[in-house]
Each structure stands twice: as C-alpha cells, then as structure tokens.
Amino acid sequence: MATPARRLQSLVCIVLIILFLGLKEAIGEGAVKENARLIGERNEVGRMYCCHDYHIGKCVPGTWDDLNCHQLCLRSQCQKGGFCKILIDRKPPNHFCHCTCIV
C-alpha cells in the first residue's frame, strides 16, 4: 500500500508535467504574437508585401540567401525585389528578408 507521501509525490509529478506541456505551448504562442507584425512564416511566403520584413529562415546578407530573398519578393509583385538584413537590436532570430518598397 502506498504511503500518503508517495501519493503526493506522484500527484506533484503529474501536475508538473501538465504545467510544462502547457508552458511550452504558451511560450510558442507568445513569440508568434510578439513578432506577428514583422515575421511571415515560411508557409505564408506565397504572398509577401512590399516594405515589410519577413523571417524566411536563414537569410545572411552577401550570400546566396540574398538572391533567394530577392526572388521571393519579385514573385510577390514587389518589382524592386528584396535583400537580406540583420536587425541587431532584436533577439535571434534577427535575420530578415526585406521586400523593397515601391515608390
């Protein structure tokens, strides 16, 4: 027969597991809400708007990533294309594809 202390330990472990699973989901949701204004998900790249920054994964300025970013913006009706940039005032991920503004 289990002692009351052992039952309490089991109950605490179960509650902690449930809390950690919920915390993981909450942290993910908060990050999405915080960056929703600037970040487009990879599966939403089908329509990128000009004059906006998009997180498309790796986007390192001066590499082939610039060409990839440029092509993505051109396909989204931004006639000037785009380029990779790093926002040093932001926490990682801070590499963005910027679709150039149409003036």
GROMACS .gro file of N, CA and C in nm:
model
  309
    1MET      N    1   0.085  -0.118   0.000
    1MET     CA    2   0.000   0.000   0.000
    1MET      C    3   0.089   0.124   0.000
    2ALA      N    4   0.055   0.220  -0.085
    2ALA     CA    5   0.135   0.342  -0.098
    2ALA      C    6   0.110   0.435   0.020
    3THR      N    7   0.214   0.499   0.061
    3THR     CA    8   0.202   0.595   0.171
    3THR      C    9   0.149   0.727   0.117
    4PRO      N   10   0.090   0.808   0.203
    4PRO     CA   11   0.039   0.938   0.157
    4PRO      C   12   0.148   1.025   0.096
    5ALA      N   13   0.270   1.018   0.148
    5ALA     CA   14   0.380   1.099   0.093
    5ALA      C   15   0.411   1.056  -0.050
    6ARG      N   16   0.406   0.926  -0.075
    6ARG     CA   17   0.435   0.875  -0.210
    6ARG      C   18   0.325   0.917  -0.308
    7ARG      N   19   0.200   0.915  -0.262
    7ARG     CA   20   0.089   0.960  -0.348
    7ARG      C   21   0.105   1.108  -0.382
    8LEU      N   22   0.145   1.185  -0.283
    8LEU     CA   23   0.165   1.328  -0.305
    8LEU      C   24   0.276   1.353  -0.407
    9GLN      N   25   0.385   1.278  -0.397
    9GLN     CA   26   0.494   1.292  -0.494
    9GLN      C   27   0.448   1.259  -0.635
   10SER      N   28   0.370   1.154  -0.648
   10SER     CA   29   0.318   1.116  -0.780
   10SER      C   30   0.226   1.225  -0.836
   11LEU      N   31   0.141   1.277  -0.751
   11LEU     CA   32   0.049   1.382  -0.793
   11LEU      C   33   0.125   1.507  -0.836
   12VAL      N   34   0.227   1.545  -0.759
   12VAL     CA   35   0.308   1.663  -0.793
   12VAL      C   36   0.378   1.642  -0.927
   13CYS      N   37   0.432   1.524  -0.951
   13CYS     CA   38   0.499   1.495  -1.079
   13CYS      C   39   0.402   1.508  -1.196
   14ILE      N   40   0.283   1.454  -1.180
   14ILE     CA   41   0.184   1.461  -1.288
   14ILE      C   42   0.145   1.607  -1.315
   15VAL      N   43   0.122   1.684  -1.210
   15VAL     CA   44   0.086   1.825  -1.226
   15VAL      C   45   0.198   1.902  -1.294
   16LEU      N   46   0.323   1.877  -1.255
   16LEU     CA   47   0.436   1.946  -1.317
   16LEU      C   48   0.449   1.913  -1.465
   17ILE      N   49   0.428   1.789  -1.501
   17ILE     CA   50   0.435   1.751  -1.642
   17ILE      C   51   0.329   1.826  -1.722
   18ILE      N   52   0.208   1.831  -1.669
   18ILE     CA   53   0.100   1.902  -1.738
   18ILE      C   54   0.132   2.051  -1.751
   19LEU      N   55   0.185   2.110  -1.645
   19LEU     CA   56   0.221   2.253  -1.650
   19LEU      C   57   0.331   2.280  -1.751
   20PHE      N   58   0.434   2.194  -1.756
   20PHE     CA   59   0.542   2.214  -1.852
   20PHE      C   60   0.493   2.201  -1.995
   21LEU      N   61   0.402   2.108  -2.021
   21LEU     CA   62   0.348   2.095  -2.157
   21LEU      C   63   0.269   2.220  -2.195
   22GLY      N   64   0.190   2.271  -2.103
   22GLY     CA   65   0.115   2.393  -2.129
   22GLY      C   66   0.205   2.514  -2.144
   23LEU      N   67   0.313   2.521  -2.067
   23LEU     CA   68   0.407   2.632  -2.075
   23LEU      C   69   0.476   2.636  -2.210
   24LYS      N   70   0.512   2.520  -2.262
   24LYS     CA   71   0.578   2.514  -2.392
   24LYS      C   72   0.487   2.573  -2.500
   25GLU      N   73   0.359   2.538  -2.496
   25GLU     CA   74   0.264   2.592  -2.593
   25GLU      C   75   0.247   2.742  -2.574
   26ALA      N   76   0.238   2.788  -2.451
   26ALA     CA   77   0.218   2.931  -2.424
   26ALA      C   78   0.338   3.013  -2.470
   27ILE      N   79   0.459   2.962  -2.450
   27ILE     CA   80   0.578   3.035  -2.494
   27ILE      C   81   0.578   3.047  -2.645
   28GLY      N   82   0.544   2.941  -2.715
   28GLY     CA   83   0.538   2.946  -2.861
   28GLY      C   84   0.435   3.046  -2.910
   29GLU      N   85   0.318   3.049  -2.846
   29GLU     CA   86   0.214   3.142  -2.887
   29GLU      C   87   0.256   3.286  -2.862
   30GLY      N   88   0.325   3.312  -2.751
   30GLY     CA   89   0.370   3.447  -2.720
   30GLY      C   90   0.470   3.497  -2.821
   31ALA      N   91   0.560   3.412  -2.863
   31ALA     CA   92   0.661   3.452  -2.962
   31ALA      C   93   0.595   3.486  -3.094
   32VAL      N   94   0.494   3.409  -3.131
   32VAL     CA   95   0.425   3.437  -3.257
   32VAL      C   96   0.351   3.569  -3.248
   33LYS      N   97   0.282   3.594  -3.137
   33LYS     CA   98   0.207   3.719  -3.122
   33LYS      C   99   0.301   3.839  -3.119
   34GLU      N  100   0.415   3.826  -3.051
   34GLU     CA  101   0.509   3.937  -3.038
   34GLU      C  102   0.566   3.977  -3.173
   35ASN      N  103   0.593   3.882  -3.258
   35ASN     CA  104   0.659   3.909  -3.385
   35ASN      C  105   0.565   3.906  -3.504
   36ALA      N  106   0.436   3.895  -3.480
   36ALA     CA  107   0.342   3.880  -3.591
   36ALA      C  108   0.347   3.997  -3.688
   37ARG      N  109   0.380   4.114  -3.640
   37ARG     CA  110   0.382   4.233  -3.725
   37ARG      C  111   0.494   4.225  -3.829
   38LEU      N  112   0.607   4.166  -3.792
   38LEU     CA  113   0.723   4.166  -3.880
   38LEU      C  114   0.751   4.033  -3.948
   39ILE      N  115   0.708   3.925  -3.888
   39ILE     CA  116   0.755   3.795  -3.935
   39ILE      C  117   0.646   3.722  -4.011
   40GLY      N  118   0.678   3.675  -4.130
   40GLY     CA  119   0.592   3.587  -4.207
   40GLY      C  120   0.647   3.446  -4.198
   41GLU      N  121   0.563   3.349  -4.178
   41GLU     CA  122   0.611   3.211  -4.170
   41GLU      C  123   0.648   3.162  -4.309
   42ARG      N  124   0.735   3.061  -4.314
   42ARG     CA  125   0.781   3.007  -4.441
   42ARG      C  126   0.663   2.962  -4.527
   43ASN      N  127   0.560   2.903  -4.468
   43ASN     CA  128   0.448   2.856  -4.548
   43ASN      C  129   0.354   2.969  -4.590
   44GLU      N  130   0.376   3.091  -4.544
   44GLU     CA  131   0.296   3.205  -4.585
   44GLU      C  132   0.368   3.291  -4.687
   45VAL      N  133   0.485   3.247  -4.733
   45VAL     CA  134   0.567   3.327  -4.822
   45VAL      C  135   0.501   3.345  -4.957
   46GLY      N  136   0.396   3.271  -4.987
   46GLY     CA  137   0.328   3.285  -5.114
   46GLY      C  138   0.287   3.429  -5.143
   47ARG      N  139   0.257   3.506  -5.041
   47ARG     CA  140   0.220   3.646  -5.060
   47ARG      C  141   0.298   3.730  -4.961
   48MET      N  142   0.404   3.794  -5.009
   48MET     CA  143   0.484   3.884  -4.925
   48MET      C  144   0.455   4.026  -4.970
   49TYR      N  145   0.440   4.116  -4.876
   49TYR     CA  146   0.407   4.254  -4.907
   49TYR      C  147   0.533   4.340  -4.912
   50CYS      N  148   0.534   4.437  -5.002
   50CYS     CA  149   0.648   4.527  -5.015
   50CYS      C  150   0.659   4.613  -4.889
   51CYS      N  151   0.779   4.660  -4.860
   51CYS     CA  152   0.809   4.745  -4.743
   51CYS      C  153   0.795   4.670  -4.611
   52HIS      N  154   0.802   4.539  -4.611
   52HIS     CA  155   0.792   4.460  -4.489
   52HIS      C  156   0.911   4.367  -4.475
   53ASP      N  157   0.938   4.326  -4.350
   53ASP     CA  158   1.043   4.230  -4.320
   53ASP      C  159   0.979   4.094  -4.294
   54TYR      N  160   1.041   3.988  -4.346
   54TYR     CA  161   0.990   3.853  -4.330
   54TYR      C  162   1.102   3.761  -4.283
   55HIS      N  163   1.070   3.677  -4.183
   55HIS     CA  164   1.167   3.576  -4.140
   55HIS      C  165   1.141   3.452  -4.224
   56ILE      N  166   1.235   3.418  -4.310
   56ILE     CA  167   1.219   3.304  -4.400
   56ILE      C  168   1.318   3.194  -4.367
   57GLY      N  169   1.373   3.198  -4.248
   57GLY     CA  170   1.479   3.104  -4.212
   57GLY      C  171   1.612   3.176  -4.227
   58LYS      N  172   1.711   3.103  -4.273
   58LYS     CA  173   1.844   3.163  -4.289
   58LYS      C  174   1.839   3.270  -4.398
   59CYS      N  175   1.883   3.389  -4.367
   59CYS     CA  176   1.888   3.499  -4.465
   59CYS      C  177   2.009   3.585  -4.428
   60VAL      N  178   2.126   3.546  -4.480
   60VAL     CA  179   2.252   3.612  -4.446
   60VAL      C  180   2.289   3.709  -4.558
   61PRO      N  181   2.305   3.838  -4.527
   61PRO     CA  182   2.342   3.936  -4.629
   61PRO      C  183   2.475   3.899  -4.696
   62GLY      N  184   2.482   3.923  -4.828
   62GLY     CA  185   2.605   3.898  -4.903
   62GLY      C  186   2.626   3.754  -4.944
   63THR      N  187   2.524   3.668  -4.927
   63THR     CA  188   2.535   3.528  -4.967
   63THR      C  189   2.425   3.496  -5.068
   64TRP      N  190   2.414   3.369  -5.104
   64TRP     CA  191   2.309   3.327  -5.197
   64TRP      C  192   2.171   3.350  -5.137
   65ASP      N  193   2.164   3.367  -5.006
   65ASP     CA  194   2.036   3.395  -4.942
   65ASP      C  195   1.976   3.525  -4.994
   66ASP      N  196   2.061   3.623  -5.027
   66ASP     CA  197   2.013   3.749  -5.085
   66ASP      C  198   1.936   3.723  -5.214
   67LEU      N  199   1.989   3.636  -5.299
   67LEU     CA  200   1.922   3.604  -5.426
   67LEU      C  201   1.789   3.535  -5.400
   68ASN      N  202   1.786   3.445  -5.303
   68ASN     CA  203   1.662   3.376  -5.268
   68ASN      C  204   1.558   3.476  -5.220
   69CYS      N  205   1.598   3.567  -5.133
   69CYS     CA  206   1.508   3.670  -5.082
   69CYS      C  207   1.458   3.759  -5.197
   70HIS      N  208   1.549   3.800  -5.283
   70HIS     CA  209   1.516   3.885  -5.397
   70HIS      C  210   1.409   3.817  -5.485
   71GLN      N  211   1.430   3.688  -5.514
   71GLN     CA  212   1.336   3.615  -5.598
   71GLN      C  213   1.199   3.600  -5.531
   72LEU      N  214   1.198   3.574  -5.401
   72LEU     CA  215   1.070   3.562  -5.329
   72LEU      C  216   0.991   3.692  -5.337
   73CYS      N  217   1.058   3.803  -5.322
   73CYS     CA  218   0.990   3.933  -5.327
   73CYS      C  219   0.941   3.963  -5.469
   74LEU      N  220   1.023   3.931  -5.570
   74LEU     CA  221   0.981   3.953  -5.709
   74LEU      C  222   0.855   3.872  -5.741
   75ARG      N  223   0.850   3.748  -5.694
   75ARG     CA  224   0.733   3.663  -5.718
   75ARG      C  225   0.609   3.714  -5.646
   76SER      N  226   0.628   3.801  -5.547
   76SER     CA  227   0.515   3.857  -5.471
   76SER      C  228   0.480   3.997  -5.517
   77GLN      N  229   0.512   4.030  -5.641
   77GLN     CA  230   0.475   4.157  -5.703
   77GLN      C  231   0.550   4.278  -5.649
   78CYS      N  232   0.663   4.258  -5.585
   78CYS     CA  233   0.748   4.371  -5.544
   78CYS      C  234   0.852   4.387  -5.654
   79GLN      N  235   0.830   4.483  -5.744
   79GLN     CA  236   0.912   4.497  -5.864
   79GLN      C  237   1.060   4.522  -5.834
   80LYS      N  238   1.091   4.579  -5.719
   80LYS     CA  239   1.231   4.606  -5.686
   80LYS      C  240   1.299   4.489  -5.617
   81GLY      N  241   1.226   4.381  -5.591
   81GLY     CA  242   1.285   4.264  -5.527
   81GLY      C  243   1.307   4.286  -5.378
   82GLY      N  244   1.411   4.221  -5.326
   82GLY     CA  245   1.437   4.231  -5.183
   82GLY      C  246   1.581   4.197  -5.151
   83PHE      N  247   1.615   4.205  -5.023
   83PHE     CA  248   1.750   4.176  -4.977
   83PHE      C  249   1.745   4.129  -4.832
   84CYS      N  250   1.851   4.058  -4.791
   84CYS     CA  251   1.862   4.011  -4.653
   84CYS      C  252   1.919   4.122  -4.565
   85LYS      N  253   1.872   4.126  -4.442
   85LYS     CA  254   1.928   4.222  -4.347
   85LYS      C  255   1.921   4.163  -4.207
   86ILE      N  256   2.008   4.213  -4.121
   86ILE     CA  257   2.013   4.169  -3.982
   86ILE      C  258   1.972   4.287  -3.895
   87LEU      N  259   1.874   4.264  -3.810
   87LEU     CA  260   1.831   4.367  -3.715
   87LEU      C  261   1.904   4.342  -3.584
   88ILE      N  262   2.010   4.419  -3.559
   88ILE     CA  263   2.096   4.394  -3.444
   88ILE      C  264   2.030   4.428  -3.311
   89ASP      N  265   1.923   4.506  -3.314
   89ASP     CA  266   1.856   4.543  -3.189
   89ASP      C  267   1.753   4.439  -3.145
   90ARG      N  268   1.738   4.331  -3.221
   90ARG     CA  269   1.641   4.226  -3.187
   90ARG      C  270   1.712   4.100  -3.143
   91LYS      N  271   1.643   4.021  -3.063
   91LYS     CA  272   1.695   3.890  -3.023
   91LYS      C  273   1.681   3.795  -3.141
   92PRO      N  274   1.768   3.695  -3.152
   92PRO     CA  275   1.755   3.596  -3.259
   92PRO      C  276   1.620   3.526  -3.250
   93PRO      N  277   1.556   3.495  -3.358
   93PRO     CA  278   1.605   3.510  -3.495
   93PRO      C  279   1.594   3.655  -3.541
   94ASN      N  280   1.704   3.711  -3.586
   94ASN     CA  281   1.705   3.852  -3.627
   94ASN      C  282   1.752   3.869  -3.772
   95HIS      N  283   1.751   3.763  -3.850
   95HIS     CA  284   1.783   3.771  -3.993
   95HIS      C  285   1.651   3.778  -4.068
   96PHE      N  286   1.635   3.881  -4.150
   96PHE     CA  287   1.509   3.903  -4.219
   96PHE      C  288   1.530   3.926  -4.368
   97CYS      N  289   1.428   3.893  -4.444
   97CYS     CA  290   1.422   3.925  -4.586
   97CYS      C  291   1.335   4.050  -4.596
   98HIS      N  292   1.390   4.158  -4.650
   98HIS     CA  293   1.315   4.283  -4.663
   98HIS      C  294   1.275   4.301  -4.809
   99CYS      N  295   1.145   4.307  -4.833
   99CYS     CA  296   1.095   4.335  -4.968
   99CYS      C  297   1.096   4.486  -4.987
  100THR      N  298   1.170   4.532  -5.087
  100THR     CA  299   1.191   4.674  -5.111
  100THR      C  300   1.060   4.745  -5.144
  101CYS      N  301   1.047   4.867  -5.096
  101CYS     CA  302   0.927   4.948  -5.117
  101CYS      C  303   0.914   4.991  -5.262
  102ILE      N  304   0.791   4.999  -5.308
  102ILE     CA  305   0.762   5.051  -5.442
  102ILE      C  306   0.731   5.199  -5.427
  103VAL      N  307   0.805   5.282  -5.494
  103VAL     CA  308   0.785   5.427  -5.481
  103VAL      C  309   0.739   5.485  -5.613
   0.00000   0.00000   0.00000
